[in-house]
Coordinates of C-alpha atoms in Angstrom, one line a residue:
Chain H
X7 CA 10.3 17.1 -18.2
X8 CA 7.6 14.7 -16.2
X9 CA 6.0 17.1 -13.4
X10 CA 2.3 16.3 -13.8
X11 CA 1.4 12.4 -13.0
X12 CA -2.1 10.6 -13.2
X13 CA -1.5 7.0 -11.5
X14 CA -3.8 4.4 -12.7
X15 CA -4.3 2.1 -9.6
X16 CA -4.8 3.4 -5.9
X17 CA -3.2 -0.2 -3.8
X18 CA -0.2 -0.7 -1.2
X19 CA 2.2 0.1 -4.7
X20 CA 0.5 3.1 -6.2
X21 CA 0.3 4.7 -2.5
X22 CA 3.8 4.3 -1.8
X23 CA 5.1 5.5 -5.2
X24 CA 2.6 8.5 -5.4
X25 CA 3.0 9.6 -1.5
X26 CA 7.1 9.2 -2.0
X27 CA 6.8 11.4 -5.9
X28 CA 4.5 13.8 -3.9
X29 CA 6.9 14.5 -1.5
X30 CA 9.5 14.9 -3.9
X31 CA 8.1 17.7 -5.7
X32 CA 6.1 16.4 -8.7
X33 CA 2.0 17.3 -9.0
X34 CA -0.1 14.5 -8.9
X35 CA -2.7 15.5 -11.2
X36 CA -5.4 12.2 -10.8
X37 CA -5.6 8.6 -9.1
X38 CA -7.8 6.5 -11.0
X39 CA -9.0 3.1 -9.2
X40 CA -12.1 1.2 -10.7
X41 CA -13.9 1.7 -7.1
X42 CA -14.4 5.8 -6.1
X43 CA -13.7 4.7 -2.7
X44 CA -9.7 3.3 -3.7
X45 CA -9.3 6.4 -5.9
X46 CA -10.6 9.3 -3.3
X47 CA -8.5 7.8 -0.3
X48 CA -5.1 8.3 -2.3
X49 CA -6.0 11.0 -4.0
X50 CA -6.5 12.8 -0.6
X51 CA -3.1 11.7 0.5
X52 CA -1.3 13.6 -2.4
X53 CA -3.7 16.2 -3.2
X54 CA -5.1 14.8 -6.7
X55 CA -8.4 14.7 -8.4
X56 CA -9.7 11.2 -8.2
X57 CA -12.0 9.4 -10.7
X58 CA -13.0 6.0 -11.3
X59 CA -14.7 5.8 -14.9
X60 CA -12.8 6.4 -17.9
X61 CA -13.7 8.8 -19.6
X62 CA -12.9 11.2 -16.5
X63 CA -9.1 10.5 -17.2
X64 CA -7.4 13.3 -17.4
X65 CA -5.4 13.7 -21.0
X66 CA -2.8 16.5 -19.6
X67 CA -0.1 14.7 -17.7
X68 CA 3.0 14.2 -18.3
X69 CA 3.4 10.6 -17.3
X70 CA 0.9 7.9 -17.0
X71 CA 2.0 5.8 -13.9
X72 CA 0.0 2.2 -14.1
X73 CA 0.2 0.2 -10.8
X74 CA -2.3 -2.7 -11.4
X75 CA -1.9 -6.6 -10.8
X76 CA -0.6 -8.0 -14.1
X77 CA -3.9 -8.9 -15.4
X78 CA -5.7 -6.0 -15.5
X79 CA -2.8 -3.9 -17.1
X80 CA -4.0 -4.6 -20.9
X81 CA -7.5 -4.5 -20.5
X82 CA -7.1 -1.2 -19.0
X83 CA -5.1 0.0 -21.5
X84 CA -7.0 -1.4 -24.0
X85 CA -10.4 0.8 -22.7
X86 CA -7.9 4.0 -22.0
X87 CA -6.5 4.8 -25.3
X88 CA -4.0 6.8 -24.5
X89 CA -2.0 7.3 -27.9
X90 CA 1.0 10.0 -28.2
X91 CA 1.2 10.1 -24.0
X92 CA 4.0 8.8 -21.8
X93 CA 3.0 5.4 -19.9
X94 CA 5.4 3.9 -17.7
X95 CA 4.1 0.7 -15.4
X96 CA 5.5 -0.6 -12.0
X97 CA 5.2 -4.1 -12.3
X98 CA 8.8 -7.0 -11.8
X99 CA 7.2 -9.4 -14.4
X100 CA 5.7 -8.1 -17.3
X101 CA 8.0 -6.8 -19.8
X102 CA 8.1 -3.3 -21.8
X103 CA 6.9 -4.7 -24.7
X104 CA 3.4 -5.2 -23.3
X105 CA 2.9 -1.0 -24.2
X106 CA 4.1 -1.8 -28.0
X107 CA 0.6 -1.4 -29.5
X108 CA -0.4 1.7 -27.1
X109 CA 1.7 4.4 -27.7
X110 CA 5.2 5.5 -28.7
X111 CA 7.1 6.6 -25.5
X112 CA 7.0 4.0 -22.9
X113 CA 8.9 2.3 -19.9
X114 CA 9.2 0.8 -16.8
X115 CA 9.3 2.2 -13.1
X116 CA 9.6 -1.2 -10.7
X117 CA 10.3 -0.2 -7.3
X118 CA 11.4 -3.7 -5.6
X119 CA 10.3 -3.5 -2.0
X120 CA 7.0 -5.6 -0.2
X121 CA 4.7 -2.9 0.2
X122 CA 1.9 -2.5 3.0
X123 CA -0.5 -0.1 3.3
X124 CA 0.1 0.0 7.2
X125 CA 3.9 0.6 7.3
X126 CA 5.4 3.8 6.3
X127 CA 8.5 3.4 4.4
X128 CA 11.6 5.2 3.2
X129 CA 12.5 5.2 -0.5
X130 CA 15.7 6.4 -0.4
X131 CA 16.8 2.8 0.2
X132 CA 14.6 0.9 -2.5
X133 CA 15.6 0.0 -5.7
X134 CA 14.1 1.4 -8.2
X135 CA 14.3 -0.4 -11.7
X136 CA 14.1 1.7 -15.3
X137 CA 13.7 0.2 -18.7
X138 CA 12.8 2.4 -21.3
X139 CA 11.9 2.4 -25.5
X140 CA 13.9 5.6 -26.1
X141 CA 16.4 7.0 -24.3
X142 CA 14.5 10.4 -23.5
X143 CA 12.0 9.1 -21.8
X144 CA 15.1 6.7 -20.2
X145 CA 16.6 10.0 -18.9
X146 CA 13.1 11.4 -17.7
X147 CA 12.7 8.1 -15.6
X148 CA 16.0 7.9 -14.1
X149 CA 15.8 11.4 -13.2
X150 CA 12.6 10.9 -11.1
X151 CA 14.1 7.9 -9.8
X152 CA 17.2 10.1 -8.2
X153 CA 14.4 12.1 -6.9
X154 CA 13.2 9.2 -4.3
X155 CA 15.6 6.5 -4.2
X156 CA 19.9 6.7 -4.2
X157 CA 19.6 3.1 -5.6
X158 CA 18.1 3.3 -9.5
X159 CA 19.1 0.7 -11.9
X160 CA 18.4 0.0 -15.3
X161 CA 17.3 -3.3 -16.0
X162 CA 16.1 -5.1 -19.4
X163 CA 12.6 -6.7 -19.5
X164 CA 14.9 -10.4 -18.7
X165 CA 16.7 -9.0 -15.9
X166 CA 13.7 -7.7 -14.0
X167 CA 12.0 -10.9 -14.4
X168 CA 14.4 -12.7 -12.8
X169 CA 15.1 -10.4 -10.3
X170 CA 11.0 -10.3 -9.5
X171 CA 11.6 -14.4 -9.6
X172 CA 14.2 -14.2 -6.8
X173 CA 12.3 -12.2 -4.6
X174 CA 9.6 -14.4 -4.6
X175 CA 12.2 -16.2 -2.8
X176 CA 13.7 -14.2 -0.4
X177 CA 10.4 -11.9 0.7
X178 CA 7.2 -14.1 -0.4
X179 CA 8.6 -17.9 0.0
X180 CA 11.0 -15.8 3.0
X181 CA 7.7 -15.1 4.9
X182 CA 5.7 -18.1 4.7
X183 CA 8.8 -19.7 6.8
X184 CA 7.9 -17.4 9.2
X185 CA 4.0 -17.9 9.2
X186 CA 5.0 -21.8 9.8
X187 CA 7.4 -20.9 12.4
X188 CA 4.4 -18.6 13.9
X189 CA 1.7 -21.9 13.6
X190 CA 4.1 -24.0 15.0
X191 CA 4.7 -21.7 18.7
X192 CA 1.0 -21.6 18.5
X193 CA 0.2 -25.0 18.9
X194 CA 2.7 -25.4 21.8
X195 CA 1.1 -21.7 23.4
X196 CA 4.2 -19.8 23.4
X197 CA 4.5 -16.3 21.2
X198 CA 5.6 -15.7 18.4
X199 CA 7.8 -12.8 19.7
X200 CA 10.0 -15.3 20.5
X201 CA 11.1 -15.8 17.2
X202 CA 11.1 -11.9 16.2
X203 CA 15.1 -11.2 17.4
X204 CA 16.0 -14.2 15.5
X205 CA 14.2 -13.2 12.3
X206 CA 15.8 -10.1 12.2
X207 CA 19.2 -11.4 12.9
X208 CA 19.2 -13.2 10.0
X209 CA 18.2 -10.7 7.8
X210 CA 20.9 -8.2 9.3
X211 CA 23.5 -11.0 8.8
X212 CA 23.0 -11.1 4.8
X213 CA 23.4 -7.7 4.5
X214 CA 26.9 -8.0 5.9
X215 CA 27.9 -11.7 4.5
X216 CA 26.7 -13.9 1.4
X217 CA 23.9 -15.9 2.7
X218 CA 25.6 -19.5 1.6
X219 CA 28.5 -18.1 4.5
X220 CA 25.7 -17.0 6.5
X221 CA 24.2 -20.5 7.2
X222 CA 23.3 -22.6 10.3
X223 CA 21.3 -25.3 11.6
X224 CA 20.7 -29.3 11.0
X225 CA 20.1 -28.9 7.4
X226 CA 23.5 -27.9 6.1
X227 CA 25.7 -30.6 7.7
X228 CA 23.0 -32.9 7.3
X229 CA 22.5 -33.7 11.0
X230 CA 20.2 -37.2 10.0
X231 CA 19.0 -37.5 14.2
X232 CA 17.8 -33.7 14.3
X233 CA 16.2 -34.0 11.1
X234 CA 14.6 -37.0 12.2
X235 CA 13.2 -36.1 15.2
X236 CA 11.6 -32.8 13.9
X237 CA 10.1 -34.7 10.9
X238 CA 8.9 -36.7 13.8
X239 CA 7.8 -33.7 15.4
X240 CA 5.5 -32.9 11.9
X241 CA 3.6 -35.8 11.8
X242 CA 0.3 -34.5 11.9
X243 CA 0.8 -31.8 9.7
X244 CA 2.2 -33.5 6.5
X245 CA 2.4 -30.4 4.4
X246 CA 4.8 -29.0 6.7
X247 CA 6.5 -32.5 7.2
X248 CA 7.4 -32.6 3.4
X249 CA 8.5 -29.1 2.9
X250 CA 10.8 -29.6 6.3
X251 CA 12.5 -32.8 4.2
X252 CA 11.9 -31.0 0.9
X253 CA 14.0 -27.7 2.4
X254 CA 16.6 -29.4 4.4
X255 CA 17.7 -31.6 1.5
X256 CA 17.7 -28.5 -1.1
X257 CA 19.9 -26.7 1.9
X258 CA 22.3 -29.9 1.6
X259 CA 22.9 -30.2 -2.0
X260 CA 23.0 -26.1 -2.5
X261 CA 26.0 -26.5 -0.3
X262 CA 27.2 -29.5 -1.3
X263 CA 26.8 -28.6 -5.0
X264 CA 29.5 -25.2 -4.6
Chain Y
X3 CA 25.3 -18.8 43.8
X4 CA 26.9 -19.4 40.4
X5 CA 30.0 -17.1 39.8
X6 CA 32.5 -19.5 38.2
X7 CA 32.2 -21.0 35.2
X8 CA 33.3 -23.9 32.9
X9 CA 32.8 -23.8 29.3
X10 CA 33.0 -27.5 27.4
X11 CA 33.3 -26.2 24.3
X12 CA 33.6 -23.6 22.4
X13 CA 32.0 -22.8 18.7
X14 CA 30.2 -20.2 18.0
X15 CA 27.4 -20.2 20.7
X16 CA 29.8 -20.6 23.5
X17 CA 31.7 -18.0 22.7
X18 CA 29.2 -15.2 22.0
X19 CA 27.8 -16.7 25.2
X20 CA 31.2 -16.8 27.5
X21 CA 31.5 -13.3 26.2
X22 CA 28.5 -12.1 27.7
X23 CA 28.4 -13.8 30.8
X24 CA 32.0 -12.4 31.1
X25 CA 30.8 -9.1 30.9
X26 CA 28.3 -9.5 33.2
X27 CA 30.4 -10.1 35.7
X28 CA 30.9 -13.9 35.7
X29 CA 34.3 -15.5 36.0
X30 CA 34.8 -18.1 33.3
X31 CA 37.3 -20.1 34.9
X32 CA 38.3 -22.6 32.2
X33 CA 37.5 -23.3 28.0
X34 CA 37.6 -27.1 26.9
X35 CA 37.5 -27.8 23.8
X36 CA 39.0 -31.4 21.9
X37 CA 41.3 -28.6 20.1
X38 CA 43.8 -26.7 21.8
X39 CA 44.1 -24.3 19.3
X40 CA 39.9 -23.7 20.1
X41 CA 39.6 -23.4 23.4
X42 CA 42.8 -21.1 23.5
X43 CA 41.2 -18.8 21.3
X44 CA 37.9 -18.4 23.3
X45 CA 39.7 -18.8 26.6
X46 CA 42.2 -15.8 25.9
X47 CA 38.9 -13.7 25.0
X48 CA 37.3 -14.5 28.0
X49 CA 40.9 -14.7 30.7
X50 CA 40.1 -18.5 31.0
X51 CA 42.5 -20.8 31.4
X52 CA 42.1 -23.3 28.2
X53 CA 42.3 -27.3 27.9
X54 CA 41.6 -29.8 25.7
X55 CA 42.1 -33.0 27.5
X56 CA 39.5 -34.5 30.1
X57 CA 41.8 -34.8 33.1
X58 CA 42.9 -31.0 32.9
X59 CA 39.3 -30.3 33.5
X60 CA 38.7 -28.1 36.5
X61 CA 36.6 -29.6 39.3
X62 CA 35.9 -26.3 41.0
X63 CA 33.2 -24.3 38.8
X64 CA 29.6 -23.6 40.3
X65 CA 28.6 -24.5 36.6
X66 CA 29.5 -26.5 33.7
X67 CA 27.9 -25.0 30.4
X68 CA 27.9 -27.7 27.8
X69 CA 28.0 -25.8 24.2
X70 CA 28.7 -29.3 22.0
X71 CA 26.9 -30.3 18.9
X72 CA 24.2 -32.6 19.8
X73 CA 25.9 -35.9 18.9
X74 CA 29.0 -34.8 20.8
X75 CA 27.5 -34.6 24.3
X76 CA 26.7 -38.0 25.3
X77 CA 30.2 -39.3 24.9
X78 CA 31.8 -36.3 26.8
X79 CA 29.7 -35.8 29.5
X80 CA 30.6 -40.0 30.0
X81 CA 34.0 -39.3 29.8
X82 CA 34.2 -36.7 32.4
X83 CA 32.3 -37.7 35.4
X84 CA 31.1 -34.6 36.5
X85 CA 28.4 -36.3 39.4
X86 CA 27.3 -33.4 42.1
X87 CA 28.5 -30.8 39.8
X88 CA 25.8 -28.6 38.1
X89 CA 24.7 -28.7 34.4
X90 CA 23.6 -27.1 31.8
X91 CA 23.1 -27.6 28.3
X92 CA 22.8 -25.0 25.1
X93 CA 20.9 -26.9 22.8
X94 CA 17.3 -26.5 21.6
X95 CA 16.6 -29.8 20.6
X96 CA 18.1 -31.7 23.4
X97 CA 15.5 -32.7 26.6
X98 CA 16.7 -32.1 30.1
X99 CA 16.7 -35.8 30.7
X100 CA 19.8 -36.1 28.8
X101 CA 21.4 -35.5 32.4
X102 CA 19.3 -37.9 34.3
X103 CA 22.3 -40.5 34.5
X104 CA 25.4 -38.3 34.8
X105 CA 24.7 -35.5 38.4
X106 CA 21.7 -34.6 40.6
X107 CA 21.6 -30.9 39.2
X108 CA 21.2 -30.4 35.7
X109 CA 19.3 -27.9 33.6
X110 CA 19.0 -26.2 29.9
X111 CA 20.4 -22.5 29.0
X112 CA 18.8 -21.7 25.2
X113 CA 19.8 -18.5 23.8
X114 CA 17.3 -18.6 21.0
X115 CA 19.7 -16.9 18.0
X116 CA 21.9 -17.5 15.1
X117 CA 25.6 -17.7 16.0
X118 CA 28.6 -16.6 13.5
X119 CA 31.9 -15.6 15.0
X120 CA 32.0 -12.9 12.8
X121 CA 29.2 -10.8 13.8
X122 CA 28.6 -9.0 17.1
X123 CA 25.6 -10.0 18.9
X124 CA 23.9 -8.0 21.7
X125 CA 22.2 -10.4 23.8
X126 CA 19.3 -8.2 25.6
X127 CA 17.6 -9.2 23.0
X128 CA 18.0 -12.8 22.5
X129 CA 15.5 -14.7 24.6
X130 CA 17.1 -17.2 26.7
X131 CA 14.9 -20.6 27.3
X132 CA 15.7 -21.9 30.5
X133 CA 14.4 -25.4 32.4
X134 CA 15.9 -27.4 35.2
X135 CA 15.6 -30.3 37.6
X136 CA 14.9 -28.2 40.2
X137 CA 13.7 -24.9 41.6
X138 CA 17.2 -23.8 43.4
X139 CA 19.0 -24.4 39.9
X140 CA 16.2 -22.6 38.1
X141 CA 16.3 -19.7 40.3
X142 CA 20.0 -19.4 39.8
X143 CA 19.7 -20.0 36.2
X144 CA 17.0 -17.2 35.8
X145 CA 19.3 -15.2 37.9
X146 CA 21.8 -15.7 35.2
X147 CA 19.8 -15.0 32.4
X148 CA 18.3 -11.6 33.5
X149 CA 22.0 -10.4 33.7
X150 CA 22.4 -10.6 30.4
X151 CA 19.2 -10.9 28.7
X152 CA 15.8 -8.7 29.0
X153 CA 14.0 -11.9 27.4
X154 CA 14.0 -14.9 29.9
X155 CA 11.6 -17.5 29.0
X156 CA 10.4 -20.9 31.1
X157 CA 10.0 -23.7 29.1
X158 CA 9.7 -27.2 28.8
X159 CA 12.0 -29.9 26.8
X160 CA 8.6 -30.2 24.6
X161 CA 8.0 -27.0 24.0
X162 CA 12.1 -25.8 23.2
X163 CA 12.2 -28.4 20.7
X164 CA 9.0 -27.3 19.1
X165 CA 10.5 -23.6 18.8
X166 CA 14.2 -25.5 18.1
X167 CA 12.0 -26.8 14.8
X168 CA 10.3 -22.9 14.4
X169 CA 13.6 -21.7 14.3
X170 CA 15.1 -24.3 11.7
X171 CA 11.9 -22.7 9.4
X172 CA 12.6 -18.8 10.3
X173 CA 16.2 -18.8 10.2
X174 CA 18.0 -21.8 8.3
X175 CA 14.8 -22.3 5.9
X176 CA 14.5 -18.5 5.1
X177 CA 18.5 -18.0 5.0
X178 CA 18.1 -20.6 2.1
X179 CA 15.5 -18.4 0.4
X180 CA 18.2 -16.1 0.7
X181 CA 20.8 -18.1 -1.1
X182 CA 18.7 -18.8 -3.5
X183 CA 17.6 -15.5 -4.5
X184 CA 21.5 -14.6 -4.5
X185 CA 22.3 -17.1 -7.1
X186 CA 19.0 -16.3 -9.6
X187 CA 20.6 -12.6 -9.5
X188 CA 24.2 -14.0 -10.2
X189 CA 23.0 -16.1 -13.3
X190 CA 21.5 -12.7 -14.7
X191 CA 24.6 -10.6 -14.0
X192 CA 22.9 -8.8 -10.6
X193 CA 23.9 -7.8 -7.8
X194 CA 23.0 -9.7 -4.4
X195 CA 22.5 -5.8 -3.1
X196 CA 19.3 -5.3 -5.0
X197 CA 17.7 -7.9 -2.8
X198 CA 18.8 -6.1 0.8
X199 CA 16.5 -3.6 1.2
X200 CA 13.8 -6.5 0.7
X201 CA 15.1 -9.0 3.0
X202 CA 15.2 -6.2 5.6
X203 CA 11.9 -5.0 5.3
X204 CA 10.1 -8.2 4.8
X205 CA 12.2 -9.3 8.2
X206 CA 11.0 -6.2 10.0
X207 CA 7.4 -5.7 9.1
X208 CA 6.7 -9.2 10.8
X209 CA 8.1 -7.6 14.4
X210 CA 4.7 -5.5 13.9
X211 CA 2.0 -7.2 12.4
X212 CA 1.2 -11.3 12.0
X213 CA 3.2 -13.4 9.3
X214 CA -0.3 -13.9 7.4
X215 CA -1.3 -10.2 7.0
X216 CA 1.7 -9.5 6.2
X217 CA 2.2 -11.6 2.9
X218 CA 2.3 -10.5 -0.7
X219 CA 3.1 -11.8 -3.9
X220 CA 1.7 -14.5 -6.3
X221 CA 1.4 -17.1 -4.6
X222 CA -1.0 -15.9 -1.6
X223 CA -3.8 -15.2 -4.6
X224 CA -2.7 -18.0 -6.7
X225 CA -1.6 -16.0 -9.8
X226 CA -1.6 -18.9 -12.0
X227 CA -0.1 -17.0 -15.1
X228 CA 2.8 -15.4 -12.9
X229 CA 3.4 -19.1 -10.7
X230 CA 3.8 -21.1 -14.6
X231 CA 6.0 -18.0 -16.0
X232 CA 8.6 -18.3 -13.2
X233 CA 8.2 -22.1 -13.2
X234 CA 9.4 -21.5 -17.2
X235 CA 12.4 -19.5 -15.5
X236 CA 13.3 -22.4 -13.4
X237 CA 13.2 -25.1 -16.2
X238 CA 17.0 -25.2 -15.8
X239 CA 17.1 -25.8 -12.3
X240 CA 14.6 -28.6 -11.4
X241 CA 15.0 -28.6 -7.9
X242 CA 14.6 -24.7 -8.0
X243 CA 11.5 -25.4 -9.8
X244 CA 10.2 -28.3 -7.8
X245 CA 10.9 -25.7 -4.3
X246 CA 8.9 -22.9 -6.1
X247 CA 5.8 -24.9 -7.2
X248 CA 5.8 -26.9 -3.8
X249 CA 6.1 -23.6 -1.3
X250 CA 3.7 -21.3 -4.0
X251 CA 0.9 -24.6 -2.9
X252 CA 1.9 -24.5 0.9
X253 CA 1.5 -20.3 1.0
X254 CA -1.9 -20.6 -1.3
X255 CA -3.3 -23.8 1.1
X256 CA -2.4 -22.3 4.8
X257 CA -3.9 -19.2 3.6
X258 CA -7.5 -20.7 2.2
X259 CA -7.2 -23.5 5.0
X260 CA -7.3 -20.6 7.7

């Protein structure tokens, strides 16, 4: 049974994750970030040692929990050696296999959510996505997953990939529409709170109905004078002109297309 | 003082709208619509009588509220003659001068939000944009929105079309992200409830904190490895693709640029 954790990474993720298995019960042992500064101001939060060189890892946990961009996963691993222990990481795109060469028990623990060091969040609502090499450690992982979240799922390598792919879309892509939308108020001095009711509407309205259903707006029945006139509107900012045309006709065929 | 009301039209905006004003005392006289059938429906929900021919109109309101697509307002307000009568306008991308020819009191009345008949909308929130030809109208018109809105906002035509355009990026743009995300999870056997919890949180942590803080993801630190994997995803949707390579540039560039 996983009770004693060492996370390897201290960012917006790893404090989330660790604050949320804290809280649940299990005994963060370590946080390990490559500045002491990262690792010392999680491992307060949850009551862990902290150490950023690695020979200070501890070898006595149960689970190794790696929350690290993508490209410093297998160097990391590589300087680690952590042969014979339990190594799970947390991250939509890279698939299981990348542990193959490391060690014997391995998985996945992807918790799908945007994460921000400044907002506190509840875990009971995130998905949290399992893949695992064997089916003990499978177990181990879904259990812990019951522990924070009612919503754990167990996805293949292909399926979180895709998943990660689509909320590119719908958070990343999602908010840059609302950082032009911001920009844009600027420039004509009114605030951006204007904006915030109708943000969250929309949101609140594809929880309840598919989002093809859900849609408004000039786009969709291709109103050609409103269209128009706000790529009029654009002129002097041609990046925003061409993903305004570049949007509005994806919109059109999308719906068009069903 | 305005107490009766006309509605010409009535779609989705017009009869969130009617509904409010209704409850806030007002008495919506009569629905038009060119569909019987339509302006029964609202009228019934609002105890209006209904018509759908321009002679039927009633002559007797304090206001007209026009609630028409844009294209659709020109011709009708030609049709019905409506000179020394006072009105208004719904529409976000629409000046105030569209008037100029037809009365000697006209105005605007923008409730900022995304309409569907399905959902039930609580308008304290919604800000309501209001302009007119003059300040007795505007008075009354303010009057009018504070009864049913905490969120009363001043503007200009210049400046409503300018947040009519912010809101085709915030709402329609990002309810596309949406759809899109949907569809990637269907291909893959997933659930469009995986993505919820995301859309939610990604829609709430900008009521807090400034669109650019609050982005994440690959494209905001130019992963190029992560960007060229999902563009492999996309290969078999090229206008999927073409969307995720041009918004990944637009996030990287307005966040460098800034």
């Amino acid at each position: 049974m996983i009770k004693k954790i060492v996370f390897i990474g201290a960012g917006n993720l790893a404090t989330h994750l660790a604050l949320a298995l804290k809280k649940a019960g299990y005994h963060i042992l370590q946080v390990y970030s490559r500045t002491q500064l990262s690792a010392e101001t999680l491992a307060k939060q949850v009551d862990a040692d902290s150490c950023c060189s690695y020979e200070d890892l501890r070898r006595d946990a149960d689970l190794y929990i790696f929350a690290l961009s993508d490209k410093a996963l297998l160097p990391v691993l590589q300087a680690l050696q952590l042969k014979g222990k339990k190594l799970v990481h947390t991250a939509g795109s890279l698939p299981l296999s990348v542990f193959d060469d490391f060690t014997t028990s391995y998985g996945v623990f992807y918790p799908l959510q945007t994460f921000s060091k400044a907002r506190q969040l509840d875990f009971s609502n995130i998905p949290i996505c399992i893949e695992a090499n064997g089916s003990d450690l499978e177990s181990e992982l879904i259990e812990m997953g019951n522990r924070i979240s009612n919503s754990v799922q167990l996805l293949s390598s292909h399926q979180r990939k895709q998943l990660h792919l689509a909320a590119v879309f719908t958070c990343n892509f999602t908010n840059h529409m609302y950082h032009i939308g911001e920009e844009l108020l600027r420039e004509e001095g009114m605030d951006f709170d204007l904006l915030k009711p109708l943000i969250l509407e929309t949101a609140l309205k594809v929880q309840e109905m598919p989002a093809k259903a859900a849609q408004t707006g000039p786009a969709v029945r291709f109103d050609e004078d409103v269209i128009k006139a706000h790529e009029e509107s654009l002129k002097m900012q041609p990046d925003f002109q061409k993903l305004y045309r570049f949007v509005s006709e994806s919109i059109y065929h999308l719906h068009k297309g069903k």
